Coordinates of C-alpha atoms in Angstrom, one line a residue:
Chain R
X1 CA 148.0 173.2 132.0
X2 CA 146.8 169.6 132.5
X3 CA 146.6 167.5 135.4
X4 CA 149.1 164.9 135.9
X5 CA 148.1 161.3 134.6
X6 CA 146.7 159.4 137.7
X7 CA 149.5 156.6 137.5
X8 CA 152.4 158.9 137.8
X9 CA 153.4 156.1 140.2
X10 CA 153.4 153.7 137.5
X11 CA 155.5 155.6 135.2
X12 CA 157.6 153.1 133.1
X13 CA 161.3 154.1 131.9
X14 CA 161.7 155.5 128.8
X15 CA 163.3 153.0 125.5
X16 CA 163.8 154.8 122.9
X17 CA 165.2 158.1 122.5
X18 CA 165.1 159.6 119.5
X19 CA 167.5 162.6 118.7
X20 CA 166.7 165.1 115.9
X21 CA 170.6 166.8 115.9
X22 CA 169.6 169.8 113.3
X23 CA 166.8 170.5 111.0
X24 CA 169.6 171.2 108.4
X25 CA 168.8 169.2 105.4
X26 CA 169.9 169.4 101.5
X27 CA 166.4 168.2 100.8
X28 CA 162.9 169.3 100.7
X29 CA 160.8 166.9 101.0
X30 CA 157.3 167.6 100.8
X31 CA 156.1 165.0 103.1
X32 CA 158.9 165.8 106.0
X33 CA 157.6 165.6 109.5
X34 CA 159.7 167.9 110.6
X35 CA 157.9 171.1 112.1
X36 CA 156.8 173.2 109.8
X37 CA 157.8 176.5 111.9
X38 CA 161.9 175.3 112.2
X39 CA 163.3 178.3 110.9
X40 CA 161.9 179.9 114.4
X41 CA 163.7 177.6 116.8
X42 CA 166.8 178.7 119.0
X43 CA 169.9 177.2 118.1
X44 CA 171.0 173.8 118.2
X45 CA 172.1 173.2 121.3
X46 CA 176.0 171.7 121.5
X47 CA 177.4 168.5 121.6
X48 CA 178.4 168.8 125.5
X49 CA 174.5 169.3 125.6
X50 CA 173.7 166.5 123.3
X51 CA 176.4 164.3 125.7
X52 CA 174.3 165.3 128.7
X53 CA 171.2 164.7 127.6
X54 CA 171.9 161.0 126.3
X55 CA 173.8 159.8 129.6
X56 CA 170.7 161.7 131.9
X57 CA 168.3 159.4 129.3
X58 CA 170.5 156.3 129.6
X59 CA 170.4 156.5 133.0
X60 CA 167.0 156.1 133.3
X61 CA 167.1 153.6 130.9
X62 CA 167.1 154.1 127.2
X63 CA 168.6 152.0 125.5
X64 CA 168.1 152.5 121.6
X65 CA 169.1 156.0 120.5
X66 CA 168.2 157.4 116.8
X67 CA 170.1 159.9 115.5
X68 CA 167.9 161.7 112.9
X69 CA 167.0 165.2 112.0
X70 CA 166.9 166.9 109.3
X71 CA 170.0 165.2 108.0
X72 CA 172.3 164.2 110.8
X73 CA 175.3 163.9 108.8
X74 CA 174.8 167.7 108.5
X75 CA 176.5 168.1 111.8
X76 CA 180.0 167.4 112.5
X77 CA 179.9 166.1 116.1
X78 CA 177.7 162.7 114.9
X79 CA 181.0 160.3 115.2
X80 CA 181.5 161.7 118.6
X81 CA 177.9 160.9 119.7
X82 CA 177.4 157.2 118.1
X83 CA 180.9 156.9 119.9
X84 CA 180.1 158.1 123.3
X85 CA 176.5 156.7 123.2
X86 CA 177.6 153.4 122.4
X87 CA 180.1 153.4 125.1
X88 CA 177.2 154.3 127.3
X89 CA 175.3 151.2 126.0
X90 CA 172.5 152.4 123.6
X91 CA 172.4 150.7 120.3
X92 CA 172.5 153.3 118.3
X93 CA 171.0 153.9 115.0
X94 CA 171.4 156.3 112.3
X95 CA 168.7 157.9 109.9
X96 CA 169.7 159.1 106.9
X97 CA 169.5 160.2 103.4
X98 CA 172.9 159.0 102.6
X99 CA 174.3 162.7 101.4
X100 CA 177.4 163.0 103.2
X101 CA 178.0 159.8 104.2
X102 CA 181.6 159.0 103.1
X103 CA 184.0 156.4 103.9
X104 CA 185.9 158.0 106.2
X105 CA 182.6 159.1 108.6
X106 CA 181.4 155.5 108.1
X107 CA 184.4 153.8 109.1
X108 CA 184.5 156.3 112.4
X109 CA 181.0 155.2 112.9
X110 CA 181.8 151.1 113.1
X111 CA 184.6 151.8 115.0
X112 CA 182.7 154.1 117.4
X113 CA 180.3 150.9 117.5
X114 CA 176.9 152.4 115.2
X115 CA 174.4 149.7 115.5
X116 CA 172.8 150.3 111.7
X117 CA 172.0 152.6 109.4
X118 CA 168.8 153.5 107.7
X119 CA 169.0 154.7 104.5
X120 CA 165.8 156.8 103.3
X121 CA 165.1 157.3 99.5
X122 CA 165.9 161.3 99.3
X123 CA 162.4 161.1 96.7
X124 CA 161.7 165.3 97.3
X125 CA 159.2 165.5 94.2
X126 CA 161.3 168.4 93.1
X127 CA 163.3 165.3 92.1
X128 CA 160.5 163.2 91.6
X129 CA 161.6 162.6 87.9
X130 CA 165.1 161.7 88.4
X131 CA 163.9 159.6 91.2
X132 CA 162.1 157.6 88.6
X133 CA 164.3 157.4 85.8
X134 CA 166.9 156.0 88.2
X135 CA 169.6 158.2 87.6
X136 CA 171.0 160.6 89.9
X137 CA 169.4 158.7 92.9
X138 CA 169.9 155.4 92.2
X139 CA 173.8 156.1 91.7
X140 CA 174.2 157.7 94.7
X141 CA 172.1 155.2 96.8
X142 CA 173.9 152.6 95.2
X143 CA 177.2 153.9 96.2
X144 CA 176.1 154.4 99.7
X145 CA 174.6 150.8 99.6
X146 CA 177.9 149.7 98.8
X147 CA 179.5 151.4 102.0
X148 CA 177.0 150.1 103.9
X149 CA 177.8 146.8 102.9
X150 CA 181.6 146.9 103.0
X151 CA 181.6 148.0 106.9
X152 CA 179.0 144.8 107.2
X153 CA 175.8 146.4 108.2
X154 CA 172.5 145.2 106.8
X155 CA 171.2 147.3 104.2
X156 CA 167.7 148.8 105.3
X157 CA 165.8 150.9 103.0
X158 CA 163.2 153.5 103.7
X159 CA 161.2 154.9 101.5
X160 CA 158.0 157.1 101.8
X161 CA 154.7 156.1 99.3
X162 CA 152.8 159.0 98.6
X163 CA 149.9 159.7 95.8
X164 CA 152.7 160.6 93.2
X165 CA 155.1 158.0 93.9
X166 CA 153.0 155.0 94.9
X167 CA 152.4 153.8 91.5
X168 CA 156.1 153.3 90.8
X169 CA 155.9 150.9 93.6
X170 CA 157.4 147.9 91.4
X171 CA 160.6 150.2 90.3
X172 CA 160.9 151.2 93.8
X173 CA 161.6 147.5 94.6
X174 CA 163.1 146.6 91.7
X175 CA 165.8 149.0 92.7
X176 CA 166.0 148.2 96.2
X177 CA 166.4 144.6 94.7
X178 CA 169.6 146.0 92.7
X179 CA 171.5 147.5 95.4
X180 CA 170.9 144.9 97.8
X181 CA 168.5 145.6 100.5
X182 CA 167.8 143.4 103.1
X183 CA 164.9 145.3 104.6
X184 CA 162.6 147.8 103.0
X185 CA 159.9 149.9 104.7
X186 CA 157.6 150.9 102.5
X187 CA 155.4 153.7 104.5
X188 CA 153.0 156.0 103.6
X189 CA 152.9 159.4 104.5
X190 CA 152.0 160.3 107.7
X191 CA 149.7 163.4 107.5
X192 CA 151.8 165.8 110.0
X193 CA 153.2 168.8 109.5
X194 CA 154.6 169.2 105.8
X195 CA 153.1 166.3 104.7
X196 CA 149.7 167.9 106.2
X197 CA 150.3 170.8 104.3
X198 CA 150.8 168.8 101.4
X199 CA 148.0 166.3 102.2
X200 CA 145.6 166.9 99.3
X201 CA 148.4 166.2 96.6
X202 CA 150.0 163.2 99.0
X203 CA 147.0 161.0 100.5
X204 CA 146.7 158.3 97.4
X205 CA 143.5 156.7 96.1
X206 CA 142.5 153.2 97.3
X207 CA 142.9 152.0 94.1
X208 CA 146.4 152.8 93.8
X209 CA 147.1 151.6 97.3
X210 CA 145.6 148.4 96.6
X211 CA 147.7 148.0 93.5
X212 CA 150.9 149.1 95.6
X213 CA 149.8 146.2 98.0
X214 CA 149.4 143.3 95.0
X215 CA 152.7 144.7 93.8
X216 CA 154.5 144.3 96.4
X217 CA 153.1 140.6 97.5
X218 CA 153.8 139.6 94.5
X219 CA 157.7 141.0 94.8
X220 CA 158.0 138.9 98.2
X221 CA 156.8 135.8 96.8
X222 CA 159.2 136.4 94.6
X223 CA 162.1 137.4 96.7
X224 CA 160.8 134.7 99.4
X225 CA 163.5 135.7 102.3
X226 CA 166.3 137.3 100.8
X227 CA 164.5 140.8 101.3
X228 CA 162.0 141.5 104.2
X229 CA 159.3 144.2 102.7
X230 CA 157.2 145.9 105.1
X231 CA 154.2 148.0 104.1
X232 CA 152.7 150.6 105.9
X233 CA 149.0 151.8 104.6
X234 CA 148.2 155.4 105.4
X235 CA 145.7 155.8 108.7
X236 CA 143.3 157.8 107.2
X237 CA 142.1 154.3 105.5
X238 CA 141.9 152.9 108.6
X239 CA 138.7 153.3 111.4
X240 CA 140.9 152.6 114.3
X241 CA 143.6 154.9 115.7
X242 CA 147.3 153.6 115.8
X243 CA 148.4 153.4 119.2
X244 CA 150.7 156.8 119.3
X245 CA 154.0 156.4 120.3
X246 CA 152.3 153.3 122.5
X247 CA 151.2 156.0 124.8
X248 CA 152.2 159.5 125.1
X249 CA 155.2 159.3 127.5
X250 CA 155.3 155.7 127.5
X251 CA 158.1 154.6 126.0
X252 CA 159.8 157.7 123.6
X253 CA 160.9 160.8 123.5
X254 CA 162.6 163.0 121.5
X255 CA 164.5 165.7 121.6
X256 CA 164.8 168.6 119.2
X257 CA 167.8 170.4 117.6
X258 CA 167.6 173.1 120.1
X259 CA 166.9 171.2 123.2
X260 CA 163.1 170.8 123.6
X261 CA 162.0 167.2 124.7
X262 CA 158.9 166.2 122.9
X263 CA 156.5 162.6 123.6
X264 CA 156.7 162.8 119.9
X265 CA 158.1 164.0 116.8
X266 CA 154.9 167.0 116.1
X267 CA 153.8 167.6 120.3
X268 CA 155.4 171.1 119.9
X269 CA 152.4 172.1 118.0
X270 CA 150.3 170.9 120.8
X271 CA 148.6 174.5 122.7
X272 CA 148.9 174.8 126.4
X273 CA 151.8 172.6 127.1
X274 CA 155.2 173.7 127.4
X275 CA 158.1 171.6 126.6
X276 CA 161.1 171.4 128.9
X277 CA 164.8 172.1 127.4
X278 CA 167.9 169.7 128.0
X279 CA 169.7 173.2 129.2
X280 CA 167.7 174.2 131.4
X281 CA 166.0 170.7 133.4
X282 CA 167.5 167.4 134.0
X283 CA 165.9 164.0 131.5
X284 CA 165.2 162.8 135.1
X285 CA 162.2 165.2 136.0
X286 CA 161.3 165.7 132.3
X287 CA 160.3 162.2 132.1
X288 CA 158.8 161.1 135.6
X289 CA 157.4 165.0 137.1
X290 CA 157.3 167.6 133.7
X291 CA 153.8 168.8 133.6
X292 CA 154.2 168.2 129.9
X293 CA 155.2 164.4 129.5
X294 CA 152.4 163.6 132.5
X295 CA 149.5 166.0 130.4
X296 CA 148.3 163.1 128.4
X297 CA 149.3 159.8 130.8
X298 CA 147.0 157.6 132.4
X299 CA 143.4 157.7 131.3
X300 CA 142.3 161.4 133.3
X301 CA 142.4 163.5 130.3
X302 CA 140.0 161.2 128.6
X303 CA 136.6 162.4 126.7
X304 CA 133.7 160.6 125.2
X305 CA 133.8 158.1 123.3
X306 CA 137.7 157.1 124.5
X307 CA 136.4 157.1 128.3
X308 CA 134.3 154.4 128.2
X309 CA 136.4 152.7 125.2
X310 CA 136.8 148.9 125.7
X311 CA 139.9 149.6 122.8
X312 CA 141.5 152.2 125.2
X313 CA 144.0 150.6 127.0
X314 CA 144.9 149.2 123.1
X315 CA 145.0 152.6 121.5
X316 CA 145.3 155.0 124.1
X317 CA 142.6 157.3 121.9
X318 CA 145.1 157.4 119.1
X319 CA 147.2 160.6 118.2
X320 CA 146.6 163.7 120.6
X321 CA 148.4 166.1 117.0
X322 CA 146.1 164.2 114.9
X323 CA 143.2 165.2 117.1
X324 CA 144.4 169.0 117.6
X325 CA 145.2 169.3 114.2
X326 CA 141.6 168.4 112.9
X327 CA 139.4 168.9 115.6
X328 CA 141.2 171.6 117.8
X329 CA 141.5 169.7 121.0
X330 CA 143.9 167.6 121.7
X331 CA 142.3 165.5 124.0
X332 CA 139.6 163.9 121.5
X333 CA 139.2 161.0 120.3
X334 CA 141.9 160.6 117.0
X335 CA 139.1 161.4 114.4
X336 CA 140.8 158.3 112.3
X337 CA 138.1 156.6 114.9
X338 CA 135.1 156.0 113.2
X339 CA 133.6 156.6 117.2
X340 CA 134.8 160.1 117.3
X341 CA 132.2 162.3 116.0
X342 CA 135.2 164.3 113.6
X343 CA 135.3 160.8 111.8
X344 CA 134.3 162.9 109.0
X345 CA 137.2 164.7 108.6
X346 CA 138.8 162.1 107.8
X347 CA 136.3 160.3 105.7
X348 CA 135.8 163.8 103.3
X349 CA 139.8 163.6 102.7
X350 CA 139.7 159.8 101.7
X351 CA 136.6 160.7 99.3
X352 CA 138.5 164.0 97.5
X353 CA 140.9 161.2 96.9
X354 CA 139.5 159.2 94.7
X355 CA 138.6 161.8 92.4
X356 CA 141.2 161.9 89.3
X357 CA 144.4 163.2 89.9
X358 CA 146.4 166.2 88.2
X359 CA 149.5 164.7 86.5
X360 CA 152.6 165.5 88.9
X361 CA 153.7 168.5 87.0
X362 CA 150.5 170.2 87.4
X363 CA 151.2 169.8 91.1
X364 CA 154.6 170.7 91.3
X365 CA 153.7 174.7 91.2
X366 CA 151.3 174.8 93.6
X367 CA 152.9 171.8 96.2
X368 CA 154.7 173.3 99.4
X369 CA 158.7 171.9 99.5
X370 CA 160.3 172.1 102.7
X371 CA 162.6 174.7 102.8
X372 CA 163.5 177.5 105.1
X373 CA 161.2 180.5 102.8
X374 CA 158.0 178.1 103.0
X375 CA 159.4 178.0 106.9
X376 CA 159.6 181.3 107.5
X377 CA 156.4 182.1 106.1
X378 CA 154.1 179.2 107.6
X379 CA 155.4 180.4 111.1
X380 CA 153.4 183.8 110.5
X381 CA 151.1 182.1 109.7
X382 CA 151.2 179.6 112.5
X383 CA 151.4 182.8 115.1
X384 CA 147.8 184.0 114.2
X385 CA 145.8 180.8 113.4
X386 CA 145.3 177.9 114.4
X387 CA 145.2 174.9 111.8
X388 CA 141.8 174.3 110.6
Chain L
X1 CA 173.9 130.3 105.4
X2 CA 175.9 126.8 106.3
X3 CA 174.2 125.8 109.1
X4 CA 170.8 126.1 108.0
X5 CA 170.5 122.3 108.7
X6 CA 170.5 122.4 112.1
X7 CA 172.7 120.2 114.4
X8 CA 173.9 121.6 117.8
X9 CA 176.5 119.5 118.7
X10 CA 178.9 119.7 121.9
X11 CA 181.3 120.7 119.9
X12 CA 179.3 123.3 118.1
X13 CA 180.4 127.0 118.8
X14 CA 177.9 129.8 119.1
X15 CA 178.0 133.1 118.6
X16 CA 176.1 136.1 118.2
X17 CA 174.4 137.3 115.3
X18 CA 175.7 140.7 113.8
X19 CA 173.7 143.5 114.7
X20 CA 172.6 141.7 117.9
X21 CA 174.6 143.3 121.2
X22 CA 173.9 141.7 124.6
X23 CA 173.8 143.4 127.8
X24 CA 172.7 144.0 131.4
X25 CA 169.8 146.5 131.9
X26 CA 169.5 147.9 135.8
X27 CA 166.3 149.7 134.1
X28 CA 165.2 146.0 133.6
X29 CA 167.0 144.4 136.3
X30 CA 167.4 141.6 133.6
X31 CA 170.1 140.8 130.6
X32 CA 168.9 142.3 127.6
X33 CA 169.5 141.5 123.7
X34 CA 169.2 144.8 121.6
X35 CA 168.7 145.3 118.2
X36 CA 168.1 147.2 115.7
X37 CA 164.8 149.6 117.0
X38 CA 163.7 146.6 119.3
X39 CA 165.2 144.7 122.4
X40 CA 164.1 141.4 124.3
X41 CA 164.4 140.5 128.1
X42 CA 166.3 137.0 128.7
X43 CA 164.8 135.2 131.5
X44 CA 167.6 134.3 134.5
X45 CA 168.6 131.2 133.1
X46 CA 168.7 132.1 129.3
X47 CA 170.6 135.4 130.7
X48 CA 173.2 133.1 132.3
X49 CA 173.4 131.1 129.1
X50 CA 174.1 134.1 126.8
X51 CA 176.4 135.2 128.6
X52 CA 178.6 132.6 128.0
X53 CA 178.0 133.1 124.0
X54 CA 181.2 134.2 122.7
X55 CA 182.3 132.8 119.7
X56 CA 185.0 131.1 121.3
X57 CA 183.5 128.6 124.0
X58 CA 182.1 125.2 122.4
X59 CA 178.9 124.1 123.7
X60 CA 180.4 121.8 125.9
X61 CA 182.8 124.5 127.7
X62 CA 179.1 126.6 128.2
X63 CA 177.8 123.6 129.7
X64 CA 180.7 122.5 131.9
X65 CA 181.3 126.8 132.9
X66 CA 177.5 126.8 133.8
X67 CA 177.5 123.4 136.0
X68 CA 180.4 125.0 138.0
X69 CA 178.6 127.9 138.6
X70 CA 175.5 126.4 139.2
X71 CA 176.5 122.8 141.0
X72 CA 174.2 120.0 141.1
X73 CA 171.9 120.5 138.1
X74 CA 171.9 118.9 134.8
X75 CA 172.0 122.0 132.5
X76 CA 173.0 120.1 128.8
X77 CA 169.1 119.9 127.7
X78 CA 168.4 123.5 128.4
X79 CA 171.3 124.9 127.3
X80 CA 170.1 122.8 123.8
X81 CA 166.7 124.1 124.0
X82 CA 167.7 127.9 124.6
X83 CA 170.2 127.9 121.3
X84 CA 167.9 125.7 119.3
X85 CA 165.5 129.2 120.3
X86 CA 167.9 131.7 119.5
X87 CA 169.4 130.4 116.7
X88 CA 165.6 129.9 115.5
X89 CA 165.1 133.6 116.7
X90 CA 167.7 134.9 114.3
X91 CA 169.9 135.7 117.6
X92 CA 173.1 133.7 117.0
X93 CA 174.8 132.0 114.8
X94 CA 176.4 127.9 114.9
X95 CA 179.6 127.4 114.0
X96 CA 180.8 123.7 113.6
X97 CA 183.9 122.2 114.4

């Protein structure tokens, strides 16, 4: 176990809190960041438990709560938590595909007082042709976008670029455009867990991002303020490490279907840390005096180059998964740094890249989907070896 | 949006923006606006001022409400100042009379 960061003193409230209610989902998509080893979780933990957890975090002071997963709608308890945790005095936010979300849960969810809702393409790949013709997807996104409107929230579209998807950029927009999105994330694929898997068939060439990027200029100039596009370019094309989670237990946590808090969406991977659950300790001494949340505060933990780092107290040495998952150690330097000395790693994936790519239906048979087999599986997997 | 030429006027009659919700954070020991993902920290006075934001009170009644409770200061050019901010912000809407 690691030592405690040296501020402990200084440890700031938490913000955000961001709840993954199930890893249920009717899709499989092969860039989820969901854990790869779900299927060997205990069981979701109950709404009393979800409840709990929420005022303990609110006390402290949280005060935005996402309700993600998996699919949340999934569950049946969700118009009972936006109510109670808006009653508490989080804004509350749902993440969803849209699949299940009917009239009668979306008019619970205004009333309960449900800040927004983001809506996330449900692009799996397996669909990846439907997706693109605009049928099945774009009728049920559109019907959802209606909803959404009707109960007078904005409409805010997410949608995840990938090597197989990135050059429909333009319809991608064009679509969003149609249904009347106010917002639009355009993110790449963050290389963590299926997506990591998947990385080889998912990290696109620079040439296609830079046509992605012209594309979509060209559709704000067009659009001017009606529609706010963001774009978010992959890290691996970067040679400075995002600023994780603005510091590992900083700012956000996030808590797991069955109870495990997490500094981040992928920590669980992390070796030699173990996570507190919401059943058995209290958010009070998970935040401020776990071993866990204090492993990677404060600068103590540091290595070469990040110690001496002028950009440390910017980046906070980047993304301690990133690290383990490429280097072995959590506490190097993100290898996205072109000062880490794994740099490399990341450099070899960004050349294979740019190589020609196999049409998408070459990839199809040999691309991992998310789903509770490939689950099942990559947790044997997982107990032997480590990811190389 | 109607009142994209802005003119606050006394009679003018603020309010806040959808998807904006306004509270007290002890965490912060300060008035808070969240929305959605984010959240900003009012300063006392612009606190005091929001507070007072309810769709219903003209920005004359928000002056007059805030002289009583603060006696002896001349509060019309700030109050001006702080919605010409958060209606430029995005925060809150003008109705006019």
């Amino acid at each position: 176990m690691q030592k405690a960061g040296s501020e402990s003193g200084n440890i700031k409230p938490p913000l955000w809190l961001n709840a993954e209610i199930t890893y249920k989902c009717p899709l499989h998509c092969v860039f989820c960041y969901n854990p790869v080893d779900y299927t060997r979780f205990g069981p979701e933990i109950s709404t009393e438990d979800w409840l709990r957890a929420f005022r303990q975090a609110r006390d402290l002071g949280a005060v935005q709560l996402g309700l993600s997963g998996g699919e949340p709608l999934m569950r049946d308890d969700v118009e009972v938590m936006v109510a109670e945790a808006s009653r508490m005095g989080y804004y509350v936010n749902l993440i969803t595909s849209g699949i299940g979300l009917t009239e009668k849960r979306i008019a619970a969810f205004k009333e309960g007082g449900l800040g927004q809702i983001q809506l996330s393409f449900q692009d799996s790949t397996r669909e990846l042709n439907d997706f693109l013709s605009s049928t099945k997807t774009f009728e049920l996104k559109s019907k959802v976008a209606k909803l959404i409107k009707q109960y007078d929230y904005p409409m805010v579209l997410n949608v995840v670029l990938h090597r197989l998807n990135i050059d429909h950029v333009g319809q991608i927009l064009e679509m969003a455009e149609a249904m009347g999105a106010e917002h639009v994330e355009l993110a790449n694929t963050q290389y963590y867990a299926w997506a990591f898997e998947n990385r080889q068939h998912l990290l696109p060439s620079r040439e296609q991002l830079e046509r992605a990027e012209k594309i979509t200029n060209e559709f704000r100039d067009r659009v001017g303020n009606r529609m706010k596009v963001y774009f978010v370019v992959p890290d691996y094309y970067a040679n400075r490490p995002k600023a994780c989670m603005n510091g590992w237990g900083s700012v956000f946590l996030n808590i797991a279907a069955d109870g495990v808090v997490l500094p981040c969406h992928e920590a669980r991977m992390l070796p030699g840390l173990s996570f507190p659950n919401v059943r058995e300790h209290d958010m009070r001494w998970i935040w401020y005096e776990s071993p866990a949340f204090n492993a990677f505060r404060g600068e103590g933990w540091m290595k070469e180059p990040c110690r001496t780092c002028p950009e440390r107290e910017k980046d906070f040495g980047g993304c301690h998964c990133q690290a383990y998952m490429l280097t072995g150690d959590p506490a190097n330097a993100d290898p996205v740094c072109d000062k880490s000395p794994y740099h490399h790693l990341i450099t070899e994936q960004v050349e294979r890249a740019q190589q020609p790519q196999p049409p998408a239906s070459d990839v199809k048979p040999v691309i991992l989907f998310r789903d509770d087999k490939n689950s099942r599986a990559l947790s044997g997997k997982r107990d032997k070896t480590p990811v190389s | 949006m109607s009142d994209s030429a802005l003119s606050i006027t006394g009679d003018s009659v603020p309010e806040l923006q959808r998807q904006y919700r306004f509270q007290w954070e002890e965490a912060q020991k300060s008035f808070v606006l969240l929305y959605p993902e984010g959240m900003v920290r009012l300063a006392g006075g612009a606190g005091e001022i929001m507070k007072r934001i309810d769709g219903k009170l003209s920005v004359d009644q928000i002056v007059s409400d805030l002289e009583t409770a603060f006696p002896g200061v001349d509060l019309r050019g700030d109050v001006h100042e702080f919605l010409e901010t958060a209606h430029a912000k995005g925060w809150i809407r003008i109705r006019q009379h």
